[in-house]
Short mmCIF file of C-alpha atoms and ligand atoms in Angstrom, two decimals:
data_model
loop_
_atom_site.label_atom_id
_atom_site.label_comp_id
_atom_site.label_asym_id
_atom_site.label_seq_id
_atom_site.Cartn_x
_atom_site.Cartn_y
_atom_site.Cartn_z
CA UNK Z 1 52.28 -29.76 -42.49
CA UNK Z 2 49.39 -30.41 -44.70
CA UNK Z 3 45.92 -29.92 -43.79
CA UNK Z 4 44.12 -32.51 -45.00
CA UNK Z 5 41.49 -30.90 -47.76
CA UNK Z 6 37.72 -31.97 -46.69
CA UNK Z 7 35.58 -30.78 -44.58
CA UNK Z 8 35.19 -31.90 -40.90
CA UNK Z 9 32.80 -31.17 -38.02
CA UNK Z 10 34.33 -32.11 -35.05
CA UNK Z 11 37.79 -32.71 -35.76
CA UNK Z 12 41.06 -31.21 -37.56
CA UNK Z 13 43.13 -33.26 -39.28
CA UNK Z 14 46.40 -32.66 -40.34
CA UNK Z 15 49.56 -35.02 -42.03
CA UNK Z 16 53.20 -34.44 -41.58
CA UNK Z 17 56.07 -36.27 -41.97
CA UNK Z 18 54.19 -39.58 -42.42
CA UNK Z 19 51.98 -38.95 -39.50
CA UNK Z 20 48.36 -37.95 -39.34
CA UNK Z 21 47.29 -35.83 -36.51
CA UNK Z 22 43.22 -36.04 -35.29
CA UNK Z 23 42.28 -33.26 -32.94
CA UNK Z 24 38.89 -33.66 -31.17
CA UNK Z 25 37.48 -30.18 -31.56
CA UNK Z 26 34.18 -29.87 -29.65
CA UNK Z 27 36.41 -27.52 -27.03
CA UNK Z 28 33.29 -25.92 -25.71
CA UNK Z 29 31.92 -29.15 -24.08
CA UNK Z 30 35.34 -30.74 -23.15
CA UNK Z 31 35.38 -32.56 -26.28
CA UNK Z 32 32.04 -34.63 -25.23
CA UNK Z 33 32.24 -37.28 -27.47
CA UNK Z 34 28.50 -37.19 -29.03
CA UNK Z 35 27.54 -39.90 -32.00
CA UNK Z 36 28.18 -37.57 -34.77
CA UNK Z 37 31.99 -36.87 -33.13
CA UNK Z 38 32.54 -40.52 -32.91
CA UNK Z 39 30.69 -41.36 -36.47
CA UNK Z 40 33.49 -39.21 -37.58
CA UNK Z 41 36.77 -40.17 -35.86
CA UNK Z 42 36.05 -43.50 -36.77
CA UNK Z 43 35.15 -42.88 -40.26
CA UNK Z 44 38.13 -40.95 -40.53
CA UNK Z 45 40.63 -43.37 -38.38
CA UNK Z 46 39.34 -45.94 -40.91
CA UNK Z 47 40.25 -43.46 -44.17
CA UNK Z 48 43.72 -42.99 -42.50
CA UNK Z 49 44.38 -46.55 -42.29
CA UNK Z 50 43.59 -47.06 -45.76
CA UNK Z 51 46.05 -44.27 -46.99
CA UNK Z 52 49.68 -45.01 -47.79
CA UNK Z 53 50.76 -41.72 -47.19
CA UNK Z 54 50.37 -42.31 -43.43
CA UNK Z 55 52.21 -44.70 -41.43
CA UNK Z 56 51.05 -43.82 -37.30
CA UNK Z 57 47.98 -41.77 -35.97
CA UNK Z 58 48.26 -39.36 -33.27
CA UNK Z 59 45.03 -38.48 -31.56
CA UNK Z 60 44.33 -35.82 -29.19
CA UNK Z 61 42.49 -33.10 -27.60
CA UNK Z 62 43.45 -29.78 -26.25
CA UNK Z 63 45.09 -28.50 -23.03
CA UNK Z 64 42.11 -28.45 -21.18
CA UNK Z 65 40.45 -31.90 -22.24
CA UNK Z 66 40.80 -35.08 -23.97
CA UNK Z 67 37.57 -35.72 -24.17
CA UNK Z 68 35.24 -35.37 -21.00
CA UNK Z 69 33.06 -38.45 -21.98
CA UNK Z 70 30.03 -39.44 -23.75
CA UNK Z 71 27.74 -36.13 -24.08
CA UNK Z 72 25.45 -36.14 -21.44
CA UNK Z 73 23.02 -33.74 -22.87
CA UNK Z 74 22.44 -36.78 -25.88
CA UNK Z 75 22.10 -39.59 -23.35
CA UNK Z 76 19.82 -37.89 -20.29
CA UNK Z 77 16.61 -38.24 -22.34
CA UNK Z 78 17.36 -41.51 -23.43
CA UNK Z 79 15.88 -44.86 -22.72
CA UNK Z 80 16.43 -48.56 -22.93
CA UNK Z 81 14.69 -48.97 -26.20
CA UNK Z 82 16.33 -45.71 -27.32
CA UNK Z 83 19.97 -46.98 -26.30
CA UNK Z 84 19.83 -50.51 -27.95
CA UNK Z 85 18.28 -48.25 -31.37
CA UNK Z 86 21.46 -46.45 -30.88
CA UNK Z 87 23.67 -49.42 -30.74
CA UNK Z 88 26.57 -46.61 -30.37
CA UNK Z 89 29.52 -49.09 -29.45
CA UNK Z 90 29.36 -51.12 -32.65
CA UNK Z 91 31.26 -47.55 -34.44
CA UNK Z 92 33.47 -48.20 -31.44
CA UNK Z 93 34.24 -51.77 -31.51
CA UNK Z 94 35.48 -50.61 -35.03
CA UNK Z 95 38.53 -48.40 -33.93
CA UNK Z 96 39.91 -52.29 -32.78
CA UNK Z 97 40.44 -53.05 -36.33
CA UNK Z 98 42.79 -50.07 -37.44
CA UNK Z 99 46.23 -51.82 -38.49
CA UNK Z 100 47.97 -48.90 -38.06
CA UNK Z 101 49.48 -47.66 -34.79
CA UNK Z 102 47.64 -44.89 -32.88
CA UNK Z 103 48.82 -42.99 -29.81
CA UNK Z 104 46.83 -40.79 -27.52
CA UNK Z 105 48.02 -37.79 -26.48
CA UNK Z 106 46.32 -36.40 -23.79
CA UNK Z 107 46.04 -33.42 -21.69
CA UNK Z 108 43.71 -32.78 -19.24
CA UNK Z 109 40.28 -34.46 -18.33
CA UNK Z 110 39.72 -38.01 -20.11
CA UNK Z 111 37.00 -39.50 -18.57
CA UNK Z 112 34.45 -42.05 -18.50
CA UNK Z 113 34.04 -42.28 -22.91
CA UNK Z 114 37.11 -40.12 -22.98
CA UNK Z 115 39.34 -42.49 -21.16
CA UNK Z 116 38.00 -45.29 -22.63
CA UNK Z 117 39.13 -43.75 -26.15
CA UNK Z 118 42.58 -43.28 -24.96
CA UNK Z 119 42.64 -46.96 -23.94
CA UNK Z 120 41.12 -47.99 -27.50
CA UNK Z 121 44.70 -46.36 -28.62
CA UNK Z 122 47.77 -48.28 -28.62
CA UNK Z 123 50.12 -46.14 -26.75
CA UNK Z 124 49.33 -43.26 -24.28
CA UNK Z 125 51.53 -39.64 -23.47
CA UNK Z 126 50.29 -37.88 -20.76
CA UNK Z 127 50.53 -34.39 -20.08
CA UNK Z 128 51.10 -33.65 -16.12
CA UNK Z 129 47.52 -32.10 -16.44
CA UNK Z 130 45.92 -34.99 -17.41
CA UNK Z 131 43.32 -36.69 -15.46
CA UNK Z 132 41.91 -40.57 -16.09
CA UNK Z 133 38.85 -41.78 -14.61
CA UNK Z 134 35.59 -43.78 -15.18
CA UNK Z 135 33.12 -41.30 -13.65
CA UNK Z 136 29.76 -43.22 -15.25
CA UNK Z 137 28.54 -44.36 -11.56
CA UNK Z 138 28.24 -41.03 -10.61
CA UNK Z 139 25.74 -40.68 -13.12
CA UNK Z 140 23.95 -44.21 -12.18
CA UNK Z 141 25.66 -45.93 -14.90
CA UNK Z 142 28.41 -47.95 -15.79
CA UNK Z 143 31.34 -47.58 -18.66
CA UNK Z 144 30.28 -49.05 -21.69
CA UNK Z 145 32.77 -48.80 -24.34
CA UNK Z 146 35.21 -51.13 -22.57
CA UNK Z 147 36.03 -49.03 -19.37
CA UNK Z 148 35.28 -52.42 -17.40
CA UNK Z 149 37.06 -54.92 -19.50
CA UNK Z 150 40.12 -52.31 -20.70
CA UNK Z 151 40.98 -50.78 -17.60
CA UNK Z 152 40.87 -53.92 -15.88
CA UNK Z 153 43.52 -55.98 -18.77
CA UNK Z 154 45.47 -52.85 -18.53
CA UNK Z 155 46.06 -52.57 -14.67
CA UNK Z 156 44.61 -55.20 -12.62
CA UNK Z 157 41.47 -56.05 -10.87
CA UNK Z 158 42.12 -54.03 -7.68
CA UNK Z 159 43.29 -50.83 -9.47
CA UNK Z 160 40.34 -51.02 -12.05
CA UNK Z 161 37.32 -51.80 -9.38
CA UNK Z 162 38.37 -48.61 -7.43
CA UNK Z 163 38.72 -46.45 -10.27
CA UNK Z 164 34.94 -47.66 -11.57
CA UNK Z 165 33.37 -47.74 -8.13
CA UNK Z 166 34.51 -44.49 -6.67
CA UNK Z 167 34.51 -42.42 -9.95
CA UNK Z 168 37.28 -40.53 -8.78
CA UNK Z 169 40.06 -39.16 -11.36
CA UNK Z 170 43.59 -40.16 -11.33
CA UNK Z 171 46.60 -37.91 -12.18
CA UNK Z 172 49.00 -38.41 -14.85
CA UNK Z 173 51.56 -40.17 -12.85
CA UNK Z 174 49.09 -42.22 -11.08
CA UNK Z 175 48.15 -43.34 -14.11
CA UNK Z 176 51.79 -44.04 -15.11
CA UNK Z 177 52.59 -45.79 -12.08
CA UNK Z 178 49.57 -48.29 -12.49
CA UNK Z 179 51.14 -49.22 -16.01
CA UNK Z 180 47.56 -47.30 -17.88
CA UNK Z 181 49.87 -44.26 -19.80
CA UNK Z 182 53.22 -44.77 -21.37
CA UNK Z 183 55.23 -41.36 -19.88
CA UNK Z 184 54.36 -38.59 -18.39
CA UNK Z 185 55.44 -35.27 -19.92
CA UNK Z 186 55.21 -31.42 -19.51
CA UNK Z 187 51.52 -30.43 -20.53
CA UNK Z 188 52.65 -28.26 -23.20
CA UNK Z 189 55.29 -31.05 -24.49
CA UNK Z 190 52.70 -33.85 -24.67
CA UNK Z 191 51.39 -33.36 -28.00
CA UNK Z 192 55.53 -32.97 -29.66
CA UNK Z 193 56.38 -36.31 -27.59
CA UNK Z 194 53.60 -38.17 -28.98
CA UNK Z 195 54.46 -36.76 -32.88
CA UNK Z 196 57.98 -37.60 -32.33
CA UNK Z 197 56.81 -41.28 -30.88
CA UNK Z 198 55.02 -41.51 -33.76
CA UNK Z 199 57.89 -40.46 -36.69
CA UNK Z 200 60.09 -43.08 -34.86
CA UNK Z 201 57.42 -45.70 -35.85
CA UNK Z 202 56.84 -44.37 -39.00
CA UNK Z 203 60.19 -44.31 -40.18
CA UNK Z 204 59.62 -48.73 -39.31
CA UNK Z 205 58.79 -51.23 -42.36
CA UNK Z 206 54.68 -50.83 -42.07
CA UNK Z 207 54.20 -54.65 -42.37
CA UNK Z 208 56.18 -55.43 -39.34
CA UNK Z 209 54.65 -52.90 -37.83
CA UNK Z 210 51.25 -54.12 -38.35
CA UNK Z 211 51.65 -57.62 -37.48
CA UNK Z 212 53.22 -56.50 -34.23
CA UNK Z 213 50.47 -54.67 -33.17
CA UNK Z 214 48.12 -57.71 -34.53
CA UNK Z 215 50.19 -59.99 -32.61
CA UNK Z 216 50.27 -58.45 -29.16
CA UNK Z 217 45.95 -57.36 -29.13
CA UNK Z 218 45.97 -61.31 -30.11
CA UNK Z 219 48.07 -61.76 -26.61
CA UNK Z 220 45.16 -60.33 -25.03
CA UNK Z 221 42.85 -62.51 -26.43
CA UNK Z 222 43.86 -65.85 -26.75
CA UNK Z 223 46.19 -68.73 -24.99
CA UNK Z 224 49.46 -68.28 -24.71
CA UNK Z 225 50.46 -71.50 -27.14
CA UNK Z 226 47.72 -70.19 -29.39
CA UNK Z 227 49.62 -66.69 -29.38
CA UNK Z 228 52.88 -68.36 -30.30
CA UNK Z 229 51.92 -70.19 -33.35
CA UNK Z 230 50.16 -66.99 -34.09
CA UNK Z 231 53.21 -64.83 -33.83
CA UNK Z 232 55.47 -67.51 -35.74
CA UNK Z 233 53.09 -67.45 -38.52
CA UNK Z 234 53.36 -63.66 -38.41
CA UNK Z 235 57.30 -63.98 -38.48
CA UNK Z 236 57.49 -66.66 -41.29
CA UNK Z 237 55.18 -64.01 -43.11
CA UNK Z 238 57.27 -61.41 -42.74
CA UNK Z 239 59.99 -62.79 -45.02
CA UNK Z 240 58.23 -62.53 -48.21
CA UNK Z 241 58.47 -58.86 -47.90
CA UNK Z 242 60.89 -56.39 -49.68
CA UNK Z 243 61.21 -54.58 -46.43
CA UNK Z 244 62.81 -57.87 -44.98
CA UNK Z 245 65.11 -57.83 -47.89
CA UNK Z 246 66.07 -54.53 -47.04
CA UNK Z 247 66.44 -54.41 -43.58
CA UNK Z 248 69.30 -57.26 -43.43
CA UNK Z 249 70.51 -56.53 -46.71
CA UNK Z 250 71.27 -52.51 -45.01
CA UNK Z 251 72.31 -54.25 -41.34
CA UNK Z 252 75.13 -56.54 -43.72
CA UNK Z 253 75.84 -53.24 -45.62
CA UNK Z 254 76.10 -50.87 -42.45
CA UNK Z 255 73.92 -48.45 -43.77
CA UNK Z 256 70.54 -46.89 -43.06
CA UNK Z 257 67.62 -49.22 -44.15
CA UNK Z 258 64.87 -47.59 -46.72
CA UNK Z 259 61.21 -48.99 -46.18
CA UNK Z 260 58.85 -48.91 -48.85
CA UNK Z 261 55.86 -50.61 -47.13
CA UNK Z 262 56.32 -53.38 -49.86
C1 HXC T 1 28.26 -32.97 -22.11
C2 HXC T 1 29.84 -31.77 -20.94
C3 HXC T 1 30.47 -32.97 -20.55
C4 HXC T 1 29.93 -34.21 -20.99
C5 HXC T 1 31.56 -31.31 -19.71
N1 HXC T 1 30.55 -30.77 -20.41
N2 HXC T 1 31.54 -32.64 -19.77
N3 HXC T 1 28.73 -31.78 -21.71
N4 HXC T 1 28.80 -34.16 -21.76
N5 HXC T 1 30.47 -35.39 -20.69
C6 HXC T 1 30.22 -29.35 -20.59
C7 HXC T 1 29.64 -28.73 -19.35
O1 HXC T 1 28.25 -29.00 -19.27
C8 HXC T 1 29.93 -27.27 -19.58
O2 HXC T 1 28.99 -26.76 -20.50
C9 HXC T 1 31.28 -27.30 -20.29
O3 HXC T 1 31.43 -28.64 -20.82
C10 HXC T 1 32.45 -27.07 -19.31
O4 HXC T 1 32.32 -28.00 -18.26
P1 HXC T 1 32.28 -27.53 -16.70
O5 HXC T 1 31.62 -28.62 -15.94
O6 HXC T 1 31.73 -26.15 -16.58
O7 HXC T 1 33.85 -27.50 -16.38
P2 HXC T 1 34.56 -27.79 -15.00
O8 HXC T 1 33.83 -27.14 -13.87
O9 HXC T 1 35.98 -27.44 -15.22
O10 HXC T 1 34.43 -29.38 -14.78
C11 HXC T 1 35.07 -30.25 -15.67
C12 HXC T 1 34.56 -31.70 -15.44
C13 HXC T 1 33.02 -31.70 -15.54
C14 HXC T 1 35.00 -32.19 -14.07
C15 HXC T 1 35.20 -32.58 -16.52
O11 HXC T 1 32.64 -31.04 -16.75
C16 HXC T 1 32.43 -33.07 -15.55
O12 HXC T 1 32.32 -33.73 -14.52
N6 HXC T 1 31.98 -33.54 -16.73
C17 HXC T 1 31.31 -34.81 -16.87
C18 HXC T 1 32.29 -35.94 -16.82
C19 HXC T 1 31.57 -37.30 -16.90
O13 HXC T 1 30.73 -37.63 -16.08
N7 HXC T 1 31.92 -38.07 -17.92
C20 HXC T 1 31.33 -39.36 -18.16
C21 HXC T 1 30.16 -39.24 -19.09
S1 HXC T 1 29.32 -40.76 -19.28
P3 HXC T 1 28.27 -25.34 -20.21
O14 HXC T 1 27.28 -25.24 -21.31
O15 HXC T 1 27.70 -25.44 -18.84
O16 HXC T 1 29.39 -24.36 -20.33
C22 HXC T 1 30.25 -41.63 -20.36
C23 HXC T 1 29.70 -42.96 -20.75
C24 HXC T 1 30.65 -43.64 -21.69
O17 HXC T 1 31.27 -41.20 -20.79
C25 HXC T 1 29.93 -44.55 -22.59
C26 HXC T 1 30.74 -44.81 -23.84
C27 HXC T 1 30.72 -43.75 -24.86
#
């Protein structure tokens, strides 16, 4: 494994086997994600994306937390005028534009800011410790970096407005059941199912990958007809690639494809 060389203040990077690993490293506040955290995961989700040596992101926490949300101690003093200075979700809206895939692997508390991080990932693995919820009324707010409009694509009106309006945490395989997390694992195996997740998509041709991805958050966003020319598009672009080349030349051949990304 190779530690990536630069210096970081809230995270630890590493990169193995095509697959960069961002821990959130703040353990002595739950991982509270405060601006200079986020400034950082972002800056450094966008560095990732732009590096060919890395073909899937794994981001996670420790055993205790994912991240316990947006640090209070930054936002108690704060006012309206403050808040809109801040304009804190436009770093976030940014973590929707990273091509490459990124799965969350969580243990423990991921709430309000926290949860809505995992959902800004594309897959989930849950540790049986882990606990989702949207806590912010408690506090007399509301989510704001898309624990609203997230939760509710991911599992339903219903689900979503009891989660936000009671606060209360869900388990791991509540959270599985209601279609937010991808599998449930053993705590201590959540972090080694997400990495091996990730090699299996890593070891894919990166272009399909990325126009997969770029297809299906386009599912979420426009009509369905819309989506189809979209994905067709996607398709027909896909065959002036080498990897194309390669993977039915090596399916003809009955042998292992090689993807170069090209
Ligand atoms: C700042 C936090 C924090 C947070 C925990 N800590 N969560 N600090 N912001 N969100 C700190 C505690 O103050 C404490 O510091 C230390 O982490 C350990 O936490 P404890 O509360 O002592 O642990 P425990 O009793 O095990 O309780 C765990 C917990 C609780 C249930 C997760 O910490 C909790 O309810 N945290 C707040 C969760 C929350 O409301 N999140 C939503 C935030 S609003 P000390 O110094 O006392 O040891 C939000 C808005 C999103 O996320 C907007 C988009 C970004």
């Amino acid at each position: 494994m190779r530690v990536m060389e630069r210096a970081y203040q809230h995270l630890l990077v590493d990169l193995s086997d095509r697959v960069a690993i961002i821990r959130l490293n703040r353990p002595e506040v739950l991982n509270a994600l405060n601006l200079a955290l986020v400034d950082e995961l972002v800056d450094t989700l966008e560095r990732l994306d732009r590096d060919d040596a890395v073909r899937c992101i794994v981001l996670t926490g420790n055993e205790r937390a994912f991240a316990a949300g947006a640090d209070i101690m930054e936002m108690a003093e704060a006012g309206v005028v403050e808040m809109k200075r801040r304009n804190q979700f436009r770093v976030w809206d940014r973590i929707r534009w990273i091509t490459k895939p990124i799965i969350a692997a969580v243990n423990g508390y991921a709430l309000g800011g926290g949860c809505e991080l995992a959902m800004a990932c594309d897959l989930i693995i849950a540790g049986e410790n882990a606990r989702f919820g949207q806590p912010e009324v408690n506090l007399g707010v509301m989510p704001g970096a898309g624990g609203t409009q997230r939760l509710t694509r991911l599992v339903g009106k219903a689900r979503a407005l009891e989660i936000l309006l009671t606060g209360d945490p869900i388990t791991a395989e509540e959270a599985y059941r209601i279609g937010l997390v991808n599998r449930v694992v053993p705590t201590e195996a959540c972090l080694d199912e997400a990495l091996r997740l990730a090699r299996r998509i890593a070891e894919k041709p990166p272009m399909a990958v990325r126009l997969i991805k770029e297809a299906v958050y386009k599912a979420l966003d426009t009509t369905l007809q819309d989506g189809m020319e979209y994905e067709r598009n996607c398709f027909y672009l896909l065959f002036a690639t080498e990897d194309k080349a390669e993977g039915m030349r090596a399916f003809l051949e009955k042998r292992r494809p090689s993807f170069k990304g090209r």
